[in-house]
Short mmCIF file of C-alpha atoms in Angstrom, two decimals:
data_model
loop_
_atom_site.label_atom_id
_atom_site.label_comp_id
_atom_site.label_asym_id
_atom_site.label_seq_id
_atom_site.Cartn_x
_atom_site.Cartn_y
_atom_site.Cartn_z
CA MET A 1 57.61 18.66 -18.13
CA ARG A 2 58.51 22.13 -16.88
CA THR A 3 55.67 24.62 -16.67
CA LEU A 4 54.84 28.04 -18.03
CA LEU A 5 54.96 30.50 -15.14
CA ILE A 6 52.46 33.33 -15.34
CA ILE A 7 53.36 36.15 -12.98
CA LYS A 8 50.00 37.66 -12.11
CA THR A 9 50.38 41.34 -11.27
CA GLY A 10 46.74 42.37 -11.46
CA THR A 11 43.28 41.41 -12.62
CA LYS A 12 40.74 42.44 -15.23
CA ILE A 13 38.52 45.45 -14.59
CA PRO A 14 35.07 44.94 -12.96
CA SER A 15 33.07 45.47 -16.16
CA LEU A 16 34.66 42.28 -17.53
CA GLN A 17 33.39 40.20 -14.63
CA ASP A 18 31.08 38.20 -16.91
CA HIS A 19 33.77 37.69 -19.56
CA PRO A 20 35.35 34.26 -19.03
CA GLY A 21 38.87 34.08 -17.63
CA ASP A 22 41.45 36.65 -16.64
CA TYR A 23 44.83 37.82 -17.96
CA GLY A 24 46.55 34.53 -17.18
CA ASP A 25 43.87 32.41 -18.85
CA TRP A 26 43.92 34.54 -21.99
CA ILE A 27 47.72 34.44 -22.18
CA ALA A 28 47.96 30.67 -21.64
CA ARG A 29 45.28 30.00 -24.25
CA GLY A 30 47.00 32.25 -26.77
CA MET A 31 50.30 30.44 -26.22
CA GLY A 32 48.68 27.04 -26.62
CA TRP A 33 49.50 25.83 -23.10
CA SER A 34 46.97 23.61 -21.31
CA LEU A 35 46.09 24.62 -17.77
CA ASP A 36 47.91 21.61 -16.30
CA GLN A 37 51.12 23.01 -17.83
CA VAL A 38 50.67 26.46 -16.32
CA ARG A 39 51.48 27.80 -12.87
CA VAL A 40 50.04 31.17 -11.88
CA VAL A 41 51.72 33.09 -9.07
CA ASP A 42 49.89 36.17 -7.78
CA VAL A 43 52.78 38.40 -6.73
CA GLN A 44 50.48 41.31 -5.93
CA ALA A 45 48.88 39.08 -3.28
CA GLY A 46 52.30 38.21 -1.87
CA GLU A 47 52.72 34.71 -3.35
CA ALA A 48 56.32 33.55 -3.67
CA LEU A 49 57.96 32.95 -7.03
CA PRO A 50 59.61 29.56 -7.69
CA ASP A 51 63.21 28.84 -8.56
CA ALA A 52 63.71 30.15 -12.09
CA GLY A 53 65.44 26.94 -13.11
CA SER A 54 62.26 24.94 -12.55
CA ILE A 55 60.19 26.63 -15.26
CA ALA A 56 60.14 26.59 -19.05
CA ALA A 57 59.14 30.22 -19.62
CA VAL A 58 57.61 33.27 -17.96
CA ALA A 59 54.78 35.62 -18.90
CA ILE A 60 54.11 38.75 -16.85
CA THR A 61 50.55 40.08 -16.97
CA GLY A 62 49.12 43.54 -17.11
CA SER A 63 47.93 45.36 -13.99
CA GLY A 64 46.08 48.39 -12.76
CA ALA A 65 49.10 49.12 -10.57
CA MET A 66 51.77 51.61 -11.58
CA VAL A 67 55.47 50.78 -11.70
CA THR A 68 56.25 54.20 -10.22
CA GLU A 69 54.60 53.07 -6.96
CA GLN A 70 57.62 50.77 -6.46
CA ALA A 71 55.60 48.62 -4.05
CA ASP A 72 57.46 45.89 -2.18
CA TRP A 73 55.99 43.15 -4.37
CA MET A 74 57.20 44.98 -7.48
CA VAL A 75 60.72 45.29 -6.09
CA ARG A 76 60.80 41.58 -5.18
CA THR A 77 59.47 40.58 -8.60
CA ALA A 78 61.92 42.86 -10.39
CA HIS A 79 64.81 41.27 -8.50
CA TRP A 80 63.56 37.79 -9.43
CA LEU A 81 63.24 38.82 -13.09
CA THR A 82 66.83 40.00 -13.31
CA GLY A 83 67.93 36.60 -12.06
CA ALA A 84 65.69 34.82 -14.57
CA VAL A 85 67.11 36.94 -17.41
CA ASP A 86 70.64 36.07 -16.29
CA ARG A 87 69.71 32.37 -16.42
CA GLY A 88 68.35 32.68 -19.96
CA VAL A 89 64.74 31.87 -19.09
CA PRO A 90 62.40 33.00 -21.91
CA ILE A 91 60.31 35.94 -20.65
CA LEU A 92 57.41 37.88 -22.14
CA GLY A 93 56.22 40.98 -20.29
CA ILE A 94 52.89 42.46 -21.37
CA CYS A 95 51.81 46.08 -20.68
CA PHE A 96 52.57 46.51 -16.95
CA GLY A 97 54.73 43.39 -17.29
CA HIS A 98 56.65 45.07 -20.11
CA GLN A 99 57.20 48.13 -17.93
CA LEU A 100 58.18 46.09 -14.87
CA LEU A 101 60.70 44.10 -16.91
CA ALA A 102 62.22 47.27 -18.36
CA TRP A 103 62.43 48.87 -14.91
CA ALA A 104 64.01 45.72 -13.44
CA LEU A 105 66.71 45.86 -16.11
CA GLY A 106 67.51 49.54 -15.56
CA GLY A 107 65.03 51.34 -17.81
CA HIS A 108 62.89 54.33 -16.83
CA VAL A 109 59.10 54.09 -16.48
CA ASP A 110 56.69 56.95 -15.80
CA TYR A 111 53.42 58.45 -16.97
CA ASN A 112 53.35 58.83 -20.73
CA PRO A 113 53.65 62.57 -21.46
CA ARG A 114 51.44 62.02 -24.53
CA GLY A 115 48.63 60.75 -22.32
CA ILE A 116 46.55 57.59 -22.13
CA GLU A 117 46.74 55.14 -25.02
CA VAL A 118 43.68 52.89 -25.24
CA GLY A 119 41.72 51.09 -27.95
CA THR A 120 43.09 49.70 -31.20
CA THR A 121 46.25 51.34 -32.50
CA ALA A 122 48.76 50.78 -35.29
CA VAL A 123 52.07 49.34 -34.11
CA HIS A 124 55.06 49.85 -36.40
CA LEU A 125 58.10 47.60 -36.26
CA THR A 126 61.67 48.84 -36.39
CA ASP A 127 64.23 47.46 -38.82
CA ALA A 128 65.70 45.44 -35.94
CA ALA A 129 62.44 43.49 -35.63
CA ALA A 130 63.04 41.88 -39.02
CA GLY A 131 65.63 39.63 -37.40
CA ASP A 132 63.83 39.13 -34.11
CA PRO A 133 62.69 35.56 -33.32
CA LEU A 134 59.39 36.73 -31.84
CA LEU A 135 58.28 39.65 -34.00
CA SER A 136 59.81 38.87 -37.40
CA VAL A 137 56.68 36.86 -38.26
CA LEU A 138 54.61 40.06 -38.17
CA PRO A 139 54.04 42.61 -40.94
CA LYS A 140 55.87 45.93 -40.74
CA ALA A 141 52.72 47.55 -39.31
CA PHE A 142 49.71 45.89 -37.70
CA PRO A 143 46.74 46.72 -35.44
CA ALA A 144 47.04 45.97 -31.72
CA GLN A 145 44.95 46.48 -28.60
CA VAL A 146 46.35 48.89 -26.00
CA SER A 147 45.38 50.21 -22.57
CA HIS A 148 47.90 52.11 -20.43
CA SER A 149 48.79 55.44 -18.87
CA GLN A 150 52.43 54.70 -17.99
CA SER A 151 55.12 53.79 -20.50
CA VAL A 152 58.75 52.81 -20.79
CA LEU A 153 60.28 56.23 -21.41
CA THR A 154 63.88 54.99 -21.58
CA LEU A 155 64.87 51.44 -22.48
CA PRO A 156 67.42 49.51 -20.42
CA ALA A 157 70.99 49.85 -21.67
CA GLY A 158 71.61 47.24 -24.34
CA ALA A 159 67.92 46.62 -25.08
CA VAL A 160 66.82 46.45 -28.72
CA ARG A 161 63.85 48.63 -29.66
CA LEU A 162 61.42 46.59 -31.75
CA GLY A 163 58.27 48.65 -32.19
CA TRP A 164 56.49 51.96 -31.69
CA SER A 165 53.13 53.69 -32.10
CA ASP A 166 52.07 57.31 -32.44
CA MET A 167 51.50 57.48 -28.67
CA ASP A 168 54.39 55.34 -27.45
CA ASP A 169 58.00 55.08 -28.62
CA HIS A 170 58.51 51.66 -27.06
CA GLN A 171 55.77 49.22 -28.03
CA GLY A 172 58.27 46.38 -27.93
CA PHE A 173 61.84 45.58 -26.93
CA ARG A 174 64.16 42.62 -26.51
CA PHE A 175 66.85 42.30 -23.87
CA GLY A 176 69.50 39.70 -24.55
CA GLU A 177 68.31 36.74 -26.58
CA ARG A 178 65.21 35.58 -24.69
CA ALA A 179 63.48 38.43 -22.82
CA TRP A 180 60.80 40.55 -24.49
CA GLY A 181 58.52 43.37 -23.43
CA LEU A 182 55.36 44.35 -25.30
CA GLN A 183 53.37 47.45 -24.41
CA PHE A 184 50.37 46.27 -26.43
CA HIS A 185 48.06 43.47 -25.26
CA PRO A 186 48.28 40.39 -27.52
CA GLU A 187 45.85 38.61 -25.16
CA PHE A 188 43.10 41.23 -25.70
CA ASP A 189 40.61 41.03 -28.54
CA GLU A 190 38.03 43.41 -29.94
CA ARG A 191 35.48 42.28 -27.32
CA ILE A 192 37.75 43.08 -24.37
CA VAL A 193 39.38 46.40 -25.26
CA PRO A 194 36.12 48.46 -25.45
CA HIS A 195 35.72 47.89 -21.71
CA TYR A 196 39.05 49.63 -21.15
CA VAL A 197 38.05 52.54 -23.38
CA GLU A 198 34.96 52.98 -21.20
CA TYR A 199 37.08 52.65 -18.07
CA TYR A 200 39.18 55.62 -19.21
CA ARG A 201 36.28 57.68 -20.60
CA GLN A 202 36.48 60.54 -18.10
CA ARG A 203 40.27 60.80 -18.20
CA LEU A 204 40.21 60.72 -21.99
CA ALA A 205 37.79 63.65 -21.97
CA GLU A 206 40.22 65.55 -19.76
CA GLN A 207 42.84 64.97 -22.49
CA GLY A 208 40.44 66.27 -25.13
CA LEU A 209 39.90 62.79 -26.56
CA GLY A 210 36.54 61.20 -27.30
CA ALA A 211 35.90 57.68 -26.05
CA ASP A 212 33.17 57.24 -28.66
CA ASP A 213 35.64 57.94 -31.45
CA LEU A 214 38.04 55.38 -30.02
CA LEU A 215 35.25 52.82 -29.70
CA ARG A 216 34.39 53.26 -33.37
CA GLN A 217 38.02 52.56 -34.26
CA VAL A 218 38.20 49.25 -32.37
CA ARG A 219 38.81 46.31 -34.69
CA ALA A 220 40.21 42.81 -34.66
CA ALA A 221 43.98 42.49 -34.34
CA PRO A 222 44.82 38.91 -35.35
CA GLU A 223 48.47 39.64 -36.12
CA SER A 224 49.22 40.93 -32.63
CA GLU A 225 47.26 38.07 -31.04
CA GLY A 226 49.51 35.68 -32.96
CA VAL A 227 52.55 36.87 -30.98
CA LEU A 228 51.46 34.67 -28.08
CA GLY A 229 51.44 31.58 -30.26
CA GLN A 230 54.86 32.47 -31.64
CA PHE A 231 56.25 32.81 -28.11
CA GLY A 232 54.80 29.39 -27.31
CA VAL A 233 56.58 27.92 -30.34
CA LEU A 234 59.89 29.53 -29.37
CA VAL A 235 59.92 28.23 -25.81
CA ARG A 236 59.07 24.71 -26.94
CA ALA A 237 61.81 24.65 -29.60
#
């Protein structure tokens, strides 16, 4: 059986050290893949990616890195992703992974001019999402966990915009038939995201935002978490 490839681009923040697992574990669990069916490649550490034809699907994790750094490992991974898209491999990019995928395909990524988006936010789907294989199972609006300072400011040519929030115009997109990017974190739950609010506390204050207010607004987001399971269903179909 071919495996799920998780492209590891970063790791959880230090305050989550005692919380079991990391991005890859949370993603695999949400998709319903057992660990013996998953291969994790740490591209930030210089590990090489396999031939795209040898894998069933790809998930790209979040990261503390910034796409605008255009580090060598990002360039190599972006080149690999364009080849995987061309071969029709199912891909799901999450947060940094969403941005890296968009950049690889010709989109523009930079710091969000509206500032940091962190905590639980409302994601709204576009009309195009109603016919999307991944997101059509979701309600028109739903809560989701977010944590990012950079965003996809311009989608790749030909990409379909699937969702937005008050702070970000591109919470989701699809490129072709089998590649998706999600700015929100479907692998995060209401226990994880408060750590990211605290992580950004000082920078939020500089934006005139209160971390305590954002912490009070944190809530469960079962609909967004269900996106991982839906992706797992699609790639097994």
